[in-house]
JSON list of C-alpha atoms in Angstrom, two decimals:
[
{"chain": "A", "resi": 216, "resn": "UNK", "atom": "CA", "xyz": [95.02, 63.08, 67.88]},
{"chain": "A", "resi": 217, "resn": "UNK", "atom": "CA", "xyz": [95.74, 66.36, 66.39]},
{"chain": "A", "resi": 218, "resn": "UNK", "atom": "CA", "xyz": [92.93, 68.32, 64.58]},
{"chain": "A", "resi": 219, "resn": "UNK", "atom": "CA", "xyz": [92.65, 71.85, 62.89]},
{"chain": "A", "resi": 220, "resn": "UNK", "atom": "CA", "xyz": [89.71, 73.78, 61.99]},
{"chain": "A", "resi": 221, "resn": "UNK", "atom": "CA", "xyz": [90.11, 76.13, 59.42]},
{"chain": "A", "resi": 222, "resn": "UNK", "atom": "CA", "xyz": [87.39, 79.19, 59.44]},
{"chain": "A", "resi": 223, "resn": "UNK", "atom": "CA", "xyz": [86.73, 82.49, 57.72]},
{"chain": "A", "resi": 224, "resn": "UNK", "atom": "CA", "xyz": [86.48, 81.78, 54.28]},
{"chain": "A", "resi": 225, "resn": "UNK", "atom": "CA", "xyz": [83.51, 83.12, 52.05]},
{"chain": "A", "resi": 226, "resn": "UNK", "atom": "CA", "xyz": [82.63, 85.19, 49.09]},
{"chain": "A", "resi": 227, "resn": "UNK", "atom": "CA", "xyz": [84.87, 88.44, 49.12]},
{"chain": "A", "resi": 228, "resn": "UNK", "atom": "CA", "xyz": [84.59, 90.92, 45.93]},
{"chain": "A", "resi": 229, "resn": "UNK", "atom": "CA", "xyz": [87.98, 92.11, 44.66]},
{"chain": "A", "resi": 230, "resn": "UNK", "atom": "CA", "xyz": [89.93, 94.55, 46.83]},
{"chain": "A", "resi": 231, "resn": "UNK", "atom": "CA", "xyz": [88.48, 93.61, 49.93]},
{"chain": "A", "resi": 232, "resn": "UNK", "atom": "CA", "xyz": [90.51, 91.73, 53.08]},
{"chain": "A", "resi": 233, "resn": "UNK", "atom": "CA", "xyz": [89.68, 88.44, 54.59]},
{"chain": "A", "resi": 234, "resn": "UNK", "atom": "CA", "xyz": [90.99, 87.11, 58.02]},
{"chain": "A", "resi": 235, "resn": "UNK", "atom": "CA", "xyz": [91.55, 82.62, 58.26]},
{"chain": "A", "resi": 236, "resn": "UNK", "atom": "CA", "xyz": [91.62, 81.59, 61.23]},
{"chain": "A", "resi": 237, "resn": "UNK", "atom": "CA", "xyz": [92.91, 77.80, 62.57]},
{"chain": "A", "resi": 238, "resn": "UNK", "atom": "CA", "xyz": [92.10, 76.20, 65.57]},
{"chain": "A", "resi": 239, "resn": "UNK", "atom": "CA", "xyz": [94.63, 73.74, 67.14]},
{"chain": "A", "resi": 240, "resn": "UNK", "atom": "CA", "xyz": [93.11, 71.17, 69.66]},
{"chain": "A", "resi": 241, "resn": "UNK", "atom": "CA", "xyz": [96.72, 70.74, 71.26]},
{"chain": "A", "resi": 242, "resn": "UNK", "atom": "CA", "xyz": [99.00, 73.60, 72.44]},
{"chain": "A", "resi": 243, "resn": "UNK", "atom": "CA", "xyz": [101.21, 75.14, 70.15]},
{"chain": "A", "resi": 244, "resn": "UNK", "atom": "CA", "xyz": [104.06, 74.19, 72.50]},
{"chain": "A", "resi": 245, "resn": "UNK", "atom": "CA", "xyz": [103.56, 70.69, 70.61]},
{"chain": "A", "resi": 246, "resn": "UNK", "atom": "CA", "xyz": [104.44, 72.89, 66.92]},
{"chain": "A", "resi": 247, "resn": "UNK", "atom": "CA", "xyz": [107.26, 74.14, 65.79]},
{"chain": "A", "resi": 248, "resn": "UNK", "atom": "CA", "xyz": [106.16, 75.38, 62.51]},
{"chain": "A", "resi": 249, "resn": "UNK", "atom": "CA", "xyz": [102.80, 75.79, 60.81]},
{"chain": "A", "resi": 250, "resn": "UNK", "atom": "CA", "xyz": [102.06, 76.67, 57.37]},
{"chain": "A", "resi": 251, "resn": "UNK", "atom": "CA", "xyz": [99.23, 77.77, 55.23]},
{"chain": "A", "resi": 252, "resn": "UNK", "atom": "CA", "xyz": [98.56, 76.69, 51.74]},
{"chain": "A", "resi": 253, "resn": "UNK", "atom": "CA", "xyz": [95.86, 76.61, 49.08]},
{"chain": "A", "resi": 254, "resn": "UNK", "atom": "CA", "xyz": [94.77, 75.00, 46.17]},
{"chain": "A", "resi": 255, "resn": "UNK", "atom": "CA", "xyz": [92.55, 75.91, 43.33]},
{"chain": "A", "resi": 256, "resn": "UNK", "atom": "CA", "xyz": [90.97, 73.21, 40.95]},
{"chain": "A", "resi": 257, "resn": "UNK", "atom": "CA", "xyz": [92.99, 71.92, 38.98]},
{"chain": "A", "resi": 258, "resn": "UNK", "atom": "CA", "xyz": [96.40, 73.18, 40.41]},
{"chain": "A", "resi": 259, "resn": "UNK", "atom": "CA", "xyz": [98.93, 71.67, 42.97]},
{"chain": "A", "resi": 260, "resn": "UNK", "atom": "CA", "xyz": [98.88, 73.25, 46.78]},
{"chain": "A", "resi": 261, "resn": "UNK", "atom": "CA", "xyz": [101.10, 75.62, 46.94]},
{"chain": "A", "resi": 262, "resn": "UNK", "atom": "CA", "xyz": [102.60, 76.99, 50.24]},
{"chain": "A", "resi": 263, "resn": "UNK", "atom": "CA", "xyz": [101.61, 80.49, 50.83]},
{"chain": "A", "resi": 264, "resn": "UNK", "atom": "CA", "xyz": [103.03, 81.41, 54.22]},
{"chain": "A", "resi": 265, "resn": "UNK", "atom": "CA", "xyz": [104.86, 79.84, 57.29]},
{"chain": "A", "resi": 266, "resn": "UNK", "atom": "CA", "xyz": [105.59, 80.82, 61.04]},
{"chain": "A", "resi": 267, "resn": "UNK", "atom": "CA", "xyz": [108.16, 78.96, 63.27]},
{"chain": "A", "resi": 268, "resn": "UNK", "atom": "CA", "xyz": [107.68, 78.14, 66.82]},
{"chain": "A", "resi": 269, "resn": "UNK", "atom": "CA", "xyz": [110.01, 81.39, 67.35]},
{"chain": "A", "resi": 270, "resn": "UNK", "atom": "CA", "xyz": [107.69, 83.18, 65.64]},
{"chain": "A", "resi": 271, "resn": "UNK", "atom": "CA", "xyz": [110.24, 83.69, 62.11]},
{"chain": "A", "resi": 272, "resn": "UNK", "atom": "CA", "xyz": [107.87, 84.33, 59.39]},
{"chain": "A", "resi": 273, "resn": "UNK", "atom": "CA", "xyz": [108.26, 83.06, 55.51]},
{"chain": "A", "resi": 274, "resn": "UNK", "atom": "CA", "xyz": [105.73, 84.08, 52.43]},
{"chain": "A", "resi": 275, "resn": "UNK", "atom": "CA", "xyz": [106.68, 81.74, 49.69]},
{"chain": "A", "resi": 276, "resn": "UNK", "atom": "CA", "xyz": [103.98, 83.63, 47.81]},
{"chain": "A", "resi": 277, "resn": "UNK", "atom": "CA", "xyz": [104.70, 86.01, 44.64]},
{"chain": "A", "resi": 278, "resn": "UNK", "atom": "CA", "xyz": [101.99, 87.91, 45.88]},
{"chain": "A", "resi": 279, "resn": "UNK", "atom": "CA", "xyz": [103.51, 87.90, 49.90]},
{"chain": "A", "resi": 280, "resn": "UNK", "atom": "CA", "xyz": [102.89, 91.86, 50.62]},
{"chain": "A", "resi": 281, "resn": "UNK", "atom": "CA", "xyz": [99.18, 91.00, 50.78]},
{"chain": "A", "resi": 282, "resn": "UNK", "atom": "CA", "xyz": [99.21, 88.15, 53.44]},
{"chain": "A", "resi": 283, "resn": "UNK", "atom": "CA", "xyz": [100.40, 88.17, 56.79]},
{"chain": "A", "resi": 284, "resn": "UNK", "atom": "CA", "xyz": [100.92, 85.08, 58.83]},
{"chain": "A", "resi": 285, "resn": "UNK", "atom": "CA", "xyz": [100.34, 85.69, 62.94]},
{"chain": "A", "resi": 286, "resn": "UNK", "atom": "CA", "xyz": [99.62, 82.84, 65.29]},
{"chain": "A", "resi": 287, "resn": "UNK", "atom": "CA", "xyz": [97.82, 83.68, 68.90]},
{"chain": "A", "resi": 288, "resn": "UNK", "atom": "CA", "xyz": [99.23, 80.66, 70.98]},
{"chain": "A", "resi": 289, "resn": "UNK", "atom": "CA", "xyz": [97.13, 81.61, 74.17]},
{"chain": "A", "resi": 290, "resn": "UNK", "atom": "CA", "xyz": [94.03, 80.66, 72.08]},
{"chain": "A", "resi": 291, "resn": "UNK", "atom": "CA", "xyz": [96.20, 77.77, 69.83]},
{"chain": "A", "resi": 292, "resn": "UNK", "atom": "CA", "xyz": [94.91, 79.64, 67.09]},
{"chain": "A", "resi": 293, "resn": "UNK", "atom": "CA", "xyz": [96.85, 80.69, 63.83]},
{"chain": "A", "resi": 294, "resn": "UNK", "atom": "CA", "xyz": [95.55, 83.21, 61.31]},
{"chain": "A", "resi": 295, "resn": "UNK", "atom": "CA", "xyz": [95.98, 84.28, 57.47]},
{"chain": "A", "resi": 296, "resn": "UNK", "atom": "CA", "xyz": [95.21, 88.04, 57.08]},
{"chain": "A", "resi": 297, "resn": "UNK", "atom": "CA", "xyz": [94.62, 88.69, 53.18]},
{"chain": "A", "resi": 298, "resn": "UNK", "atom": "CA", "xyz": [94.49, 92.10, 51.71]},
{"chain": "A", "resi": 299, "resn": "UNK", "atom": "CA", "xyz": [93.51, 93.33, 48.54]},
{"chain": "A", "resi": 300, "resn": "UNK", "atom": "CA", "xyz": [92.15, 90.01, 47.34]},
{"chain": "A", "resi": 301, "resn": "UNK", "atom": "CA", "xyz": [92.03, 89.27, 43.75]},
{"chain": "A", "resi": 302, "resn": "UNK", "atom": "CA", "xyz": [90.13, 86.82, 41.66]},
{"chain": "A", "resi": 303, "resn": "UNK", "atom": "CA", "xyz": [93.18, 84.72, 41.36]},
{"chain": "A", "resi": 304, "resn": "UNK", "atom": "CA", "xyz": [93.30, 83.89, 44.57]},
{"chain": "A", "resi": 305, "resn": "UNK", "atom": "CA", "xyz": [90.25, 81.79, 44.63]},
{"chain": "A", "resi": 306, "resn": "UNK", "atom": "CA", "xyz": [91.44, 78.60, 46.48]},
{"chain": "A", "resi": 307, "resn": "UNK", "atom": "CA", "xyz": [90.20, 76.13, 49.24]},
{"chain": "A", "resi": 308, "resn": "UNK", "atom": "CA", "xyz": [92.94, 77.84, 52.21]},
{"chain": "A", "resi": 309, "resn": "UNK", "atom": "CA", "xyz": [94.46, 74.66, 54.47]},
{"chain": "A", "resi": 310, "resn": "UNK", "atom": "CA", "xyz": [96.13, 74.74, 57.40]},
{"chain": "A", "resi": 311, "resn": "UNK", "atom": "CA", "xyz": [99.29, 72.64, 58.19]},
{"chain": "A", "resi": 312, "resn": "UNK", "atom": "CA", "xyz": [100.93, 72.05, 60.93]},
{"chain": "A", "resi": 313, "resn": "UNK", "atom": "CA", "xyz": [104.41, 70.02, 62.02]},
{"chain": "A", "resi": 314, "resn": "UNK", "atom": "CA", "xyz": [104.34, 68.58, 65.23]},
{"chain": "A", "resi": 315, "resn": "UNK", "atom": "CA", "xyz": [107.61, 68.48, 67.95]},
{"chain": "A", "resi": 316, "resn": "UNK", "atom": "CA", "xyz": [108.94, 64.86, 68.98]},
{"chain": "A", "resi": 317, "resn": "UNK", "atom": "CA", "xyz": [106.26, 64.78, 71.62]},
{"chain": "A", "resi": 318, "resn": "UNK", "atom": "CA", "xyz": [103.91, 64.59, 68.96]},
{"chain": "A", "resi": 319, "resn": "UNK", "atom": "CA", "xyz": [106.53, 62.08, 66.85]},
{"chain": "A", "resi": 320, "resn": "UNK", "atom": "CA", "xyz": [107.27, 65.06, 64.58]},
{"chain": "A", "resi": 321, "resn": "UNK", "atom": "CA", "xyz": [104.05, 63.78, 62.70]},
{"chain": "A", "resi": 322, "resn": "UNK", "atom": "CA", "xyz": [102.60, 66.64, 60.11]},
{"chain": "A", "resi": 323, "resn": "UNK", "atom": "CA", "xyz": [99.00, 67.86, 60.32]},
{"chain": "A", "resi": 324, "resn": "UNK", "atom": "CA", "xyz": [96.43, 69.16, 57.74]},
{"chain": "A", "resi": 325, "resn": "UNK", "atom": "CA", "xyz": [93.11, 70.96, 58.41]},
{"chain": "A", "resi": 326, "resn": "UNK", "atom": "CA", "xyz": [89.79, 70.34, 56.16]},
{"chain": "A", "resi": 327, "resn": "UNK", "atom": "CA", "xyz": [90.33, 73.23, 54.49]},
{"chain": "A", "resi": 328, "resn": "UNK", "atom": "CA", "xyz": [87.90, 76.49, 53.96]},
{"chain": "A", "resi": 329, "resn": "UNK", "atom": "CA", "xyz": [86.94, 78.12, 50.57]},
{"chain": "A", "resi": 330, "resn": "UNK", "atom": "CA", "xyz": [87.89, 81.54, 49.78]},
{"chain": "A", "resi": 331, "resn": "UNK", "atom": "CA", "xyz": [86.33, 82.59, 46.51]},
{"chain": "A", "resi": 332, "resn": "UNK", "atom": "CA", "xyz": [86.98, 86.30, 44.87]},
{"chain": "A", "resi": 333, "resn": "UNK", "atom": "CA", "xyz": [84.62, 87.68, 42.83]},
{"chain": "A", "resi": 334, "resn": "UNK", "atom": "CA", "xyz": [85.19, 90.72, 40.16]}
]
């Protein structure tokens, strides 16, 4: 089955950058689009950026100019770059992932990792 490992999350103080990273344990010729989303207590997950299988990149995030979405498909790896962090975005970070027909078009989800902001 398909698993992803989310990593990089910690304790960041305002203004400073943080760098997700996901680990696929199947090629990413088995994706066509991943996603990353977070949620904070309390609050539904919200999507915060996407990538296609072509590489076509989508922030759904009012805050988009501070996140960039990149995959590395050598290493099956896809990351979240996050500048200029602020307080409100304290969230657990998941990774998501939407599998080809090989994989029966099934949808994947990571555990998660916390990224907390301090002031």
């Amino acid at each position: 089955q398909v698993q992803l490992v989310e990593s990089g999350g910690g304790l960041v103080q305002a203004g400073g950058s943080l760098r997700l990273s996901c680990a696929l344990s199947v090629s990413m010729l088995s994706i066509y689009e991943m996603g990353w989303y977070r949620q904070a207590p309390g609050k539904q997950r919200e999507l915060v950026a996407s990538i296609t299988d072509y590489g076509k990149t989508s922030y759904e995030d009012s805050a988009k100019d501070r996140f960039t979405i990149s995959r590395d498909n050598g290493k099956n790896t896809l990351y979240l770059q996050i500048d200029n962090l602020n307080p409100e975005d304290t969230a657990v970070y998941y990774c998501n992932a939407k599998g080809t027909r090989s994989l029966r078009s099934d949808e994947f989800w990571g555990q998660g990792t916390q990224v907390t902001v301090s002031s």
